[in-house]
mmCIF file of C-alpha atoms in Angstrom:
data_model
loop_
_atom_site.group_PDB
_atom_site.id
_atom_site.type_symbol
_atom_site.label_atom_id
_atom_site.label_comp_id
_atom_site.label_asym_id
_atom_site.label_seq_id
_atom_site.Cartn_x
_atom_site.Cartn_y
_atom_site.Cartn_z
ATOM 1 C CA UNK A 1 -13.459 -5.262 21.658
ATOM 2 C CA UNK A 2 -10.024 -3.694 21.925
ATOM 3 C CA UNK A 3 -7.124 -5.998 21.162
ATOM 4 C CA UNK A 4 -4.448 -5.783 23.845
ATOM 5 C CA UNK A 5 -3.060 -9.288 24.364
ATOM 6 C CA UNK A 6 -1.671 -11.019 21.278
ATOM 7 C CA UNK A 7 -0.237 -14.513 21.020
ATOM 8 C CA UNK A 8 1.901 -15.464 18.043
ATOM 9 C CA UNK A 9 1.984 -19.201 17.377
ATOM 10 C CA UNK A 10 5.235 -20.090 15.653
ATOM 11 C CA UNK A 11 8.571 -18.335 16.112
ATOM 12 C CA UNK A 12 10.086 -18.841 12.683
ATOM 13 C CA UNK A 13 11.205 -16.030 10.401
ATOM 14 C CA UNK A 14 7.823 -14.406 9.874
ATOM 15 C CA UNK A 15 6.271 -15.412 13.187
ATOM 16 C CA UNK A 16 9.137 -13.804 15.069
ATOM 17 C CA UNK A 17 8.848 -10.673 12.943
ATOM 18 C CA UNK A 18 5.108 -10.386 13.630
ATOM 19 C CA UNK A 19 5.785 -10.849 17.333
ATOM 20 C CA UNK A 20 8.527 -8.203 17.377
ATOM 21 C CA UNK A 21 6.477 -5.667 15.385
ATOM 22 C CA UNK A 22 3.446 -6.195 17.615
ATOM 23 C CA UNK A 23 5.431 -5.828 20.848
ATOM 24 C CA UNK A 24 7.321 -2.830 19.425
ATOM 25 C CA UNK A 25 3.928 -1.215 18.823
ATOM 26 C CA UNK A 26 2.957 -1.527 22.482
ATOM 27 C CA UNK A 27 0.895 -4.727 22.656
ATOM 28 C CA UNK A 28 1.297 -7.476 25.234
ATOM 29 C CA UNK A 29 2.848 -10.311 23.237
ATOM 30 C CA UNK A 30 3.327 -13.975 23.980
ATOM 31 C CA UNK A 31 5.283 -16.112 21.536
ATOM 32 C CA UNK A 32 4.344 -19.783 21.518
ATOM 33 C CA UNK A 33 6.333 -22.610 19.964
ATOM 34 C CA UNK A 34 6.481 -26.354 20.390
ATOM 35 C CA UNK A 35 9.669 -26.750 22.464
ATOM 36 C CA UNK A 36 12.499 -24.884 24.181
ATOM 37 C CA UNK A 37 14.789 -25.293 21.183
ATOM 38 C CA UNK A 38 12.280 -23.545 18.944
ATOM 39 C CA UNK A 39 11.898 -20.758 21.502
ATOM 40 C CA UNK A 40 15.675 -20.304 21.708
ATOM 41 C CA UNK A 41 15.852 -20.050 17.910
ATOM 42 C CA UNK A 42 13.028 -17.496 17.937
ATOM 43 C CA UNK A 43 14.920 -15.402 20.495
ATOM 44 C CA UNK A 44 17.981 -15.410 18.218
ATOM 45 C CA UNK A 45 15.835 -14.151 15.353
ATOM 46 C CA UNK A 46 14.240 -11.507 17.573
ATOM 47 C CA UNK A 47 17.665 -10.236 18.665
ATOM 48 C CA UNK A 48 18.686 -9.827 15.020
ATOM 49 C CA UNK A 49 15.812 -7.379 14.435
ATOM 50 C CA UNK A 50 16.924 -4.870 17.057
ATOM 51 C CA UNK A 51 19.501 -3.076 14.851
ATOM 52 C CA UNK A 52 17.055 -3.149 11.915
ATOM 53 C CA UNK A 53 14.447 -1.270 13.967
ATOM 54 C CA UNK A 54 17.019 1.128 15.382
ATOM 55 C CA UNK A 55 18.054 2.054 11.847
ATOM 56 C CA UNK A 56 14.581 2.122 10.308
ATOM 57 C CA UNK A 57 12.310 3.886 12.822
ATOM 58 C CA UNK A 58 12.777 7.329 14.346
ATOM 59 C CA UNK A 59 11.854 5.790 17.696
ATOM 60 C CA UNK A 60 13.808 2.637 16.935
ATOM 61 C CA UNK A 61 15.910 2.738 20.106
ATOM 62 C CA UNK A 62 12.968 1.353 22.059
ATOM 63 C CA UNK A 63 13.534 -1.888 20.123
ATOM 64 C CA UNK A 64 16.178 -2.726 22.735
ATOM 65 C CA UNK A 65 13.407 -3.355 25.297
ATOM 66 C CA UNK A 66 11.085 -5.391 23.078
ATOM 67 C CA UNK A 67 12.360 -8.909 23.826
ATOM 68 C CA UNK A 68 12.276 -8.331 27.591
ATOM 69 C CA UNK A 69 8.678 -7.146 27.285
ATOM 70 C CA UNK A 70 7.545 -10.384 25.642
ATOM 71 C CA UNK A 71 6.486 -13.685 27.177
ATOM 72 C CA UNK A 72 7.490 -17.093 25.815
ATOM 73 C CA UNK A 73 5.672 -20.368 26.303
ATOM 74 C CA UNK A 74 5.705 -23.934 25.020
ATOM 75 C CA UNK A 75 2.276 -24.737 26.512
ATOM 76 C CA UNK A 76 -0.504 -23.663 24.151
ATOM 77 C CA UNK A 77 -3.174 -23.363 26.834
ATOM 78 C CA UNK A 78 -0.979 -21.102 28.944
ATOM 79 C CA UNK A 79 0.147 -19.088 25.909
ATOM 80 C CA UNK A 80 -3.421 -18.190 24.897
ATOM 81 C CA UNK A 81 -5.008 -17.994 28.356
ATOM 82 C CA UNK A 82 -5.789 -14.274 28.048
ATOM 83 C CA UNK A 83 -5.335 -13.743 24.319
ATOM 84 C CA UNK A 84 -7.593 -11.320 22.479
ATOM 85 C CA UNK A 85 -5.966 -12.371 19.215
ATOM 86 C CA UNK A 86 -3.908 -15.382 18.175
ATOM 87 C CA UNK A 87 -1.926 -15.155 14.948
ATOM 88 C CA UNK A 88 -0.794 -18.519 13.604
ATOM 89 C CA UNK A 89 2.514 -18.670 11.727
ATOM 90 C CA UNK A 90 3.268 -22.393 11.927
ATOM 91 C CA UNK A 91 4.534 -24.643 9.082
ATOM 92 C CA UNK A 92 2.529 -24.793 5.866
ATOM 93 C CA UNK A 93 1.133 -28.279 6.408
ATOM 94 C CA UNK A 94 -2.551 -29.214 6.330
ATOM 95 C CA UNK A 95 -1.990 -31.873 8.999
ATOM 96 C CA UNK A 96 -0.042 -29.596 11.351
ATOM 97 C CA UNK A 97 -2.482 -26.699 10.988
ATOM 98 C CA UNK A 98 -5.555 -28.923 11.358
ATOM 99 C CA UNK A 99 -4.223 -30.422 14.584
ATOM 100 C CA UNK A 100 -3.218 -26.981 15.851
ATOM 101 C CA UNK A 101 -6.650 -25.412 15.296
ATOM 102 C CA UNK A 102 -8.389 -28.408 16.865
ATOM 103 C CA UNK A 103 -6.281 -28.003 19.995
ATOM 104 C CA UNK A 104 -6.482 -24.202 19.992
ATOM 105 C CA UNK A 105 -10.277 -24.350 19.924
ATOM 106 C CA UNK A 106 -10.227 -26.443 23.096
ATOM 107 C CA UNK A 107 -8.045 -24.073 25.132
ATOM 108 C CA UNK A 108 -8.603 -20.513 23.846
ATOM 109 C CA UNK A 109 -10.966 -18.156 25.699
ATOM 110 C CA UNK A 110 -14.288 -17.404 24.047
ATOM 111 C CA UNK A 111 -13.149 -13.839 23.291
ATOM 112 C CA UNK A 112 -10.119 -14.889 21.211
ATOM 113 C CA UNK A 113 -9.984 -14.103 17.498
ATOM 114 C CA UNK A 114 -8.112 -16.704 15.421
ATOM 115 C CA UNK A 115 -6.010 -15.458 12.498
ATOM 116 C CA UNK A 116 -3.750 -17.357 10.135
ATOM 117 C CA UNK A 117 -0.729 -15.881 8.393
ATOM 118 C CA UNK A 118 -0.671 -18.743 5.877
ATOM 119 C CA UNK A 119 0.682 -17.813 2.457
ATOM 120 C CA UNK A 120 -0.492 -21.043 0.856
ATOM 121 C CA UNK A 121 -3.866 -21.958 2.324
ATOM 122 C CA UNK A 122 -7.290 -20.328 2.657
ATOM 123 C CA UNK A 123 -9.184 -19.907 5.948
ATOM 124 C CA UNK A 124 -12.040 -22.037 4.572
ATOM 125 C CA UNK A 125 -9.657 -25.017 4.370
ATOM 126 C CA UNK A 126 -9.440 -25.093 8.181
ATOM 127 C CA UNK A 127 -12.782 -23.658 9.266
ATOM 128 C CA UNK A 128 -14.079 -27.136 10.176
ATOM 129 C CA UNK A 129 -11.354 -27.388 12.832
ATOM 130 C CA UNK A 130 -12.246 -24.169 14.678
ATOM 131 C CA UNK A 131 -15.069 -23.711 17.167
ATOM 132 C CA UNK A 132 -15.681 -20.057 16.250
ATOM 133 C CA UNK A 133 -15.840 -19.739 12.447
ATOM 134 C CA UNK A 134 -17.174 -16.194 12.662
ATOM 135 C CA UNK A 135 -13.951 -15.155 14.455
ATOM 136 C CA UNK A 136 -11.588 -16.960 12.073
ATOM 137 C CA UNK A 137 -9.771 -15.132 9.256
ATOM 138 C CA UNK A 138 -6.360 -14.469 7.706
ATOM 139 C CA UNK A 139 -3.905 -11.625 8.194
ATOM 140 C CA UNK A 140 -0.921 -11.985 5.902
ATOM 141 C CA UNK A 141 2.363 -10.109 6.254
ATOM 142 C CA UNK A 142 5.374 -9.746 3.985
ATOM 143 C CA UNK A 143 8.922 -10.633 5.013
ATOM 144 C CA UNK A 144 10.906 -7.758 6.571
ATOM 145 C CA UNK A 145 7.652 -6.573 8.078
ATOM 146 C CA UNK A 146 9.112 -3.377 9.522
ATOM 147 C CA UNK A 147 9.626 -1.882 6.066
ATOM 148 C CA UNK A 148 7.397 -4.015 3.810
ATOM 149 C CA UNK A 149 4.463 -3.013 5.974
ATOM 150 C CA UNK A 150 1.457 -4.373 4.156
ATOM 151 C CA UNK A 151 -1.136 -6.512 5.941
ATOM 152 C CA UNK A 152 -3.612 -8.420 3.787
ATOM 153 C CA UNK A 153 -6.811 -9.218 5.686
ATOM 154 C CA UNK A 154 -9.081 -11.912 4.285
ATOM 155 C CA UNK A 155 -12.042 -13.743 5.722
ATOM 156 C CA UNK A 156 -13.917 -16.825 4.581
ATOM 157 C CA UNK A 157 -17.630 -16.830 3.786
ATOM 158 C CA UNK A 158 -18.560 -17.169 7.457
ATOM 159 C CA UNK A 159 -16.264 -14.514 8.931
ATOM 160 C CA UNK A 160 -18.225 -11.745 10.649
ATOM 161 C CA UNK A 161 -17.511 -8.230 9.371
ATOM 162 C CA UNK A 162 -16.814 -6.941 12.874
ATOM 163 C CA UNK A 163 -13.733 -9.152 13.146
ATOM 164 C CA UNK A 164 -12.467 -8.092 9.757
ATOM 165 C CA UNK A 165 -12.839 -4.523 11.022
ATOM 166 C CA UNK A 166 -10.980 -5.463 14.220
ATOM 167 C CA UNK A 167 -8.031 -6.800 12.220
ATOM 168 C CA UNK A 168 -7.942 -3.734 9.968
ATOM 169 C CA UNK A 169 -7.720 -1.531 13.080
ATOM 170 C CA UNK A 170 -5.098 -3.818 14.638
ATOM 171 C CA UNK A 171 -2.978 -3.687 11.479
ATOM 172 C CA UNK A 172 -2.993 0.106 11.597
ATOM 173 C CA UNK A 173 -2.043 0.015 15.280
ATOM 174 C CA UNK A 174 1.089 -2.018 14.517
ATOM 175 C CA UNK A 175 2.112 0.427 11.765
ATOM 176 C CA UNK A 176 0.903 -1.668 8.839
ATOM 177 C CA UNK A 177 -1.077 -0.534 5.812
ATOM 178 C CA UNK A 178 -4.142 -2.829 5.783
ATOM 179 C CA UNK A 179 -5.556 -4.268 2.563
ATOM 180 C CA UNK A 180 -8.967 -5.839 3.093
ATOM 181 C CA UNK A 181 -9.890 -8.450 0.490
ATOM 182 C CA UNK A 182 -13.515 -8.894 -0.521
ATOM 183 C CA UNK A 183 -13.266 -12.662 -1.047
ATOM 184 C CA UNK A 184 -10.868 -15.549 -0.539
ATOM 185 C CA UNK A 185 -7.960 -15.697 -2.950
ATOM 186 C CA UNK A 186 -4.990 -18.049 -2.970
ATOM 187 C CA UNK A 187 -1.929 -15.829 -2.676
ATOM 188 C CA UNK A 188 -3.940 -12.812 -1.565
ATOM 189 C CA UNK A 189 -3.012 -9.717 -3.613
ATOM 190 C CA UNK A 190 0.757 -9.642 -3.202
ATOM 191 C CA UNK A 191 1.577 -13.266 -3.921
ATOM 192 C CA UNK A 192 -0.998 -13.479 -6.710
ATOM 193 C CA UNK A 193 1.200 -10.914 -8.463
ATOM 194 C CA UNK A 194 4.606 -11.946 -7.128
ATOM 195 C CA UNK A 195 4.600 -15.750 -7.426
ATOM 196 C CA UNK A 196 4.099 -15.793 -11.219
ATOM 197 C CA UNK A 197 7.026 -13.363 -11.570
ATOM 198 C CA UNK A 198 9.314 -15.506 -9.424
ATOM 199 C CA UNK A 199 8.171 -18.660 -11.191
ATOM 200 C CA UNK A 200 8.860 -17.158 -14.633
ATOM 201 C CA UNK A 201 12.316 -15.997 -13.519
ATOM 202 C CA UNK A 202 13.225 -19.451 -12.216
ATOM 203 C CA UNK A 203 12.102 -21.066 -15.475
ATOM 204 C CA UNK A 204 14.324 -18.689 -17.468
ATOM 205 C CA UNK A 205 17.206 -19.742 -15.216
ATOM 206 C CA UNK A 206 16.767 -23.526 -15.211
ATOM 207 C CA UNK A 207 16.005 -23.588 -18.954
ATOM 208 C CA UNK A 208 19.349 -21.911 -19.609
ATOM 209 C CA UNK A 209 17.894 -18.732 -21.103
ATOM 210 C CA UNK A 210 19.852 -16.379 -18.817
ATOM 211 C CA UNK A 211 21.638 -16.395 -15.477
ATOM 212 C CA UNK A 212 19.983 -14.985 -12.317
ATOM 213 C CA UNK A 213 21.939 -11.727 -12.218
ATOM 214 C CA UNK A 214 21.170 -10.976 -15.870
ATOM 215 C CA UNK A 215 17.483 -11.667 -15.290
ATOM 216 C CA UNK A 216 17.491 -9.349 -12.267
ATOM 217 C CA UNK A 217 19.283 -6.597 -14.169
ATOM 218 C CA UNK A 218 16.751 -6.811 -16.986
ATOM 219 C CA UNK A 219 13.824 -6.510 -14.576
ATOM 220 C CA UNK A 220 15.373 -3.687 -12.564
ATOM 221 C CA UNK A 221 16.317 -1.577 -15.592
ATOM 222 C CA UNK A 222 13.001 -2.086 -17.388
ATOM 223 C CA UNK A 223 10.731 -1.468 -14.385
ATOM 224 C CA UNK A 224 12.782 0.711 -12.039
ATOM 225 C CA UNK A 225 12.341 -1.916 -9.297
ATOM 226 C CA UNK A 226 14.974 -1.851 -6.509
ATOM 227 C CA UNK A 227 15.356 -5.641 -6.666
ATOM 228 C CA UNK A 228 15.013 -8.355 -9.249
ATOM 229 C CA UNK A 229 13.194 -11.661 -8.758
ATOM 230 C CA UNK A 230 16.280 -13.572 -7.590
ATOM 231 C CA UNK A 231 17.086 -10.926 -4.982
ATOM 232 C CA UNK A 232 13.479 -11.277 -3.812
ATOM 233 C CA UNK A 233 13.896 -15.054 -3.642
ATOM 234 C CA UNK A 234 16.912 -14.530 -1.397
ATOM 235 C CA UNK A 235 14.842 -12.370 0.963
ATOM 236 C CA UNK A 236 12.025 -14.925 1.030
ATOM 237 C CA UNK A 237 14.509 -17.757 1.584
ATOM 238 C CA UNK A 238 14.894 -20.616 -0.875
ATOM 239 C CA UNK A 239 13.121 -23.221 1.245
ATOM 240 C CA UNK A 240 9.736 -21.643 0.518
ATOM 241 C CA UNK A 241 10.010 -21.599 -3.306
ATOM 242 C CA UNK A 242 11.566 -25.070 -3.139
ATOM 243 C CA UNK A 243 8.521 -26.421 -1.284
ATOM 244 C CA UNK A 244 6.130 -24.657 -3.644
ATOM 245 C CA UNK A 245 7.873 -26.128 -6.698
ATOM 246 C CA UNK A 246 8.122 -29.547 -5.071
ATOM 247 C CA UNK A 247 4.352 -29.662 -4.741
ATOM 248 C CA UNK A 248 4.011 -29.130 -8.517
ATOM 249 C CA UNK A 249 7.052 -31.080 -9.742
ATOM 250 C CA UNK A 250 5.487 -34.508 -10.172
ATOM 251 C CA UNK A 251 3.562 -33.515 -13.302
ATOM 252 C CA UNK A 252 5.688 -30.584 -14.483
ATOM 253 C CA UNK A 253 9.159 -31.044 -15.971
ATOM 254 C CA UNK A 254 10.120 -27.374 -15.580
ATOM 255 C CA UNK A 255 9.141 -27.392 -11.903
ATOM 256 C CA UNK A 256 11.194 -30.558 -11.432
ATOM 257 C CA UNK A 257 14.234 -28.738 -12.823
ATOM 258 C CA UNK A 258 13.597 -25.840 -10.449
ATOM 259 C CA UNK A 259 13.382 -28.280 -7.528
ATOM 260 C CA UNK A 260 16.695 -29.861 -8.494
ATOM 261 C CA UNK A 261 18.483 -26.518 -8.879
ATOM 262 C CA UNK A 262 17.134 -25.093 -5.613
ATOM 263 C CA UNK A 263 17.898 -28.312 -3.733
ATOM 264 C CA UNK A 264 21.542 -28.082 -4.810
ATOM 265 C CA UNK A 265 21.732 -24.548 -3.407
ATOM 266 C CA UNK A 266 19.935 -25.473 -0.187
ATOM 267 C CA UNK A 267 22.208 -28.483 0.376
ATOM 268 C CA UNK A 268 25.190 -26.157 -0.050
ATOM 269 C CA UNK A 269 23.812 -23.841 2.647
ATOM 270 C CA UNK A 270 22.940 -21.119 0.144
ATOM 271 C CA UNK A 271 19.387 -20.614 1.358
ATOM 272 C CA UNK A 272 19.126 -16.849 0.975
ATOM 273 C CA UNK A 273 19.878 -13.552 2.647
ATOM 274 C CA UNK A 274 19.356 -14.847 6.209
ATOM 275 C CA UNK A 275 22.061 -17.463 5.628
ATOM 276 C CA UNK A 276 24.511 -14.945 4.153
ATOM 277 C CA UNK A 277 24.349 -16.401 0.659
ATOM 278 C CA UNK A 278 21.782 -17.348 -1.945
ATOM 279 C CA UNK A 279 21.827 -16.023 -5.464
ATOM 280 C CA UNK A 280 23.864 -13.151 -3.972
ATOM 281 C CA UNK A 281 26.293 -12.839 -1.073
ATOM 282 C CA UNK A 282 25.262 -10.797 1.975
ATOM 283 C CA UNK A 283 25.387 -8.324 3.682
ATOM 284 C CA UNK A 284 26.647 -6.513 0.561
ATOM 285 C CA UNK A 285 24.840 -8.122 -2.395
ATOM 286 C CA UNK A 286 26.022 -7.255 -5.876
ATOM 287 C CA UNK A 287 22.643 -5.809 -6.935
ATOM 288 C CA UNK A 288 23.176 -2.955 -4.452
ATOM 289 C CA UNK A 289 26.472 -1.895 -6.020
ATOM 290 C CA UNK A 290 26.462 1.324 -8.038
ATOM 291 C CA UNK A 291 27.624 -0.315 -11.240
ATOM 292 C CA UNK A 292 25.304 -3.358 -11.133
ATOM 293 C CA UNK A 293 22.948 -1.938 -13.765
ATOM 294 C CA UNK A 294 25.670 -0.773 -16.110
#
């Protein structure tokens, strides 16, 4: 089967990026979300990517036509009526995802491949809610997909190899570098490496060992990395690490301190790069200045 029609379920930060990248690469894209307000927000996010693509890709000027080429729908059945592939990028909630996959299984054509972009959960956690377990797998993207172009492709024990192969080919077609995992792994490859780094950095901060900019400088000088962990947290957005720490805070005093510190920033509107301020101020964060590492 050749994938031509792709539906993205969820128009948040990453869902909108997946939709834009897929449409930019020539696929027929429908973006589904639960109401008109969510669709309007997704369109605002999509519009913000146009200058990024114009600056990043040699053929970036065609980004100006991407939004007009897409379809938008708040009715799931209509949104997936002719979908070859549906990529789910909805909130990281077992209840929400379970209900979504139950409904999707009722309305999606038999041909449709189901893929989750979940960063937190495994496909096997939702396989009981899908009617086609052999066509159910994960394809995970990094934020700022146009330049951080890795796609981690992971099945569960019952995923058929042909659909893993389909997703590898699809990832290449949307200008990603595919990484096929041999077994399920929480955090895939990237987050299995990244999350412990970000967690360690936050513990240094909330335990009063060093401030975020000092921690970033140390990491950047010692490793040659272009960003430190707190700059990465800004790109991710602080709501995600807050929710991850919140889930562990009940039995972990350090995680509780992280939750408290992040909540203070979130309540102040300092949620990361997309908001204009997090641990740094944007669009000209201090870590990009020539003398930051001196």
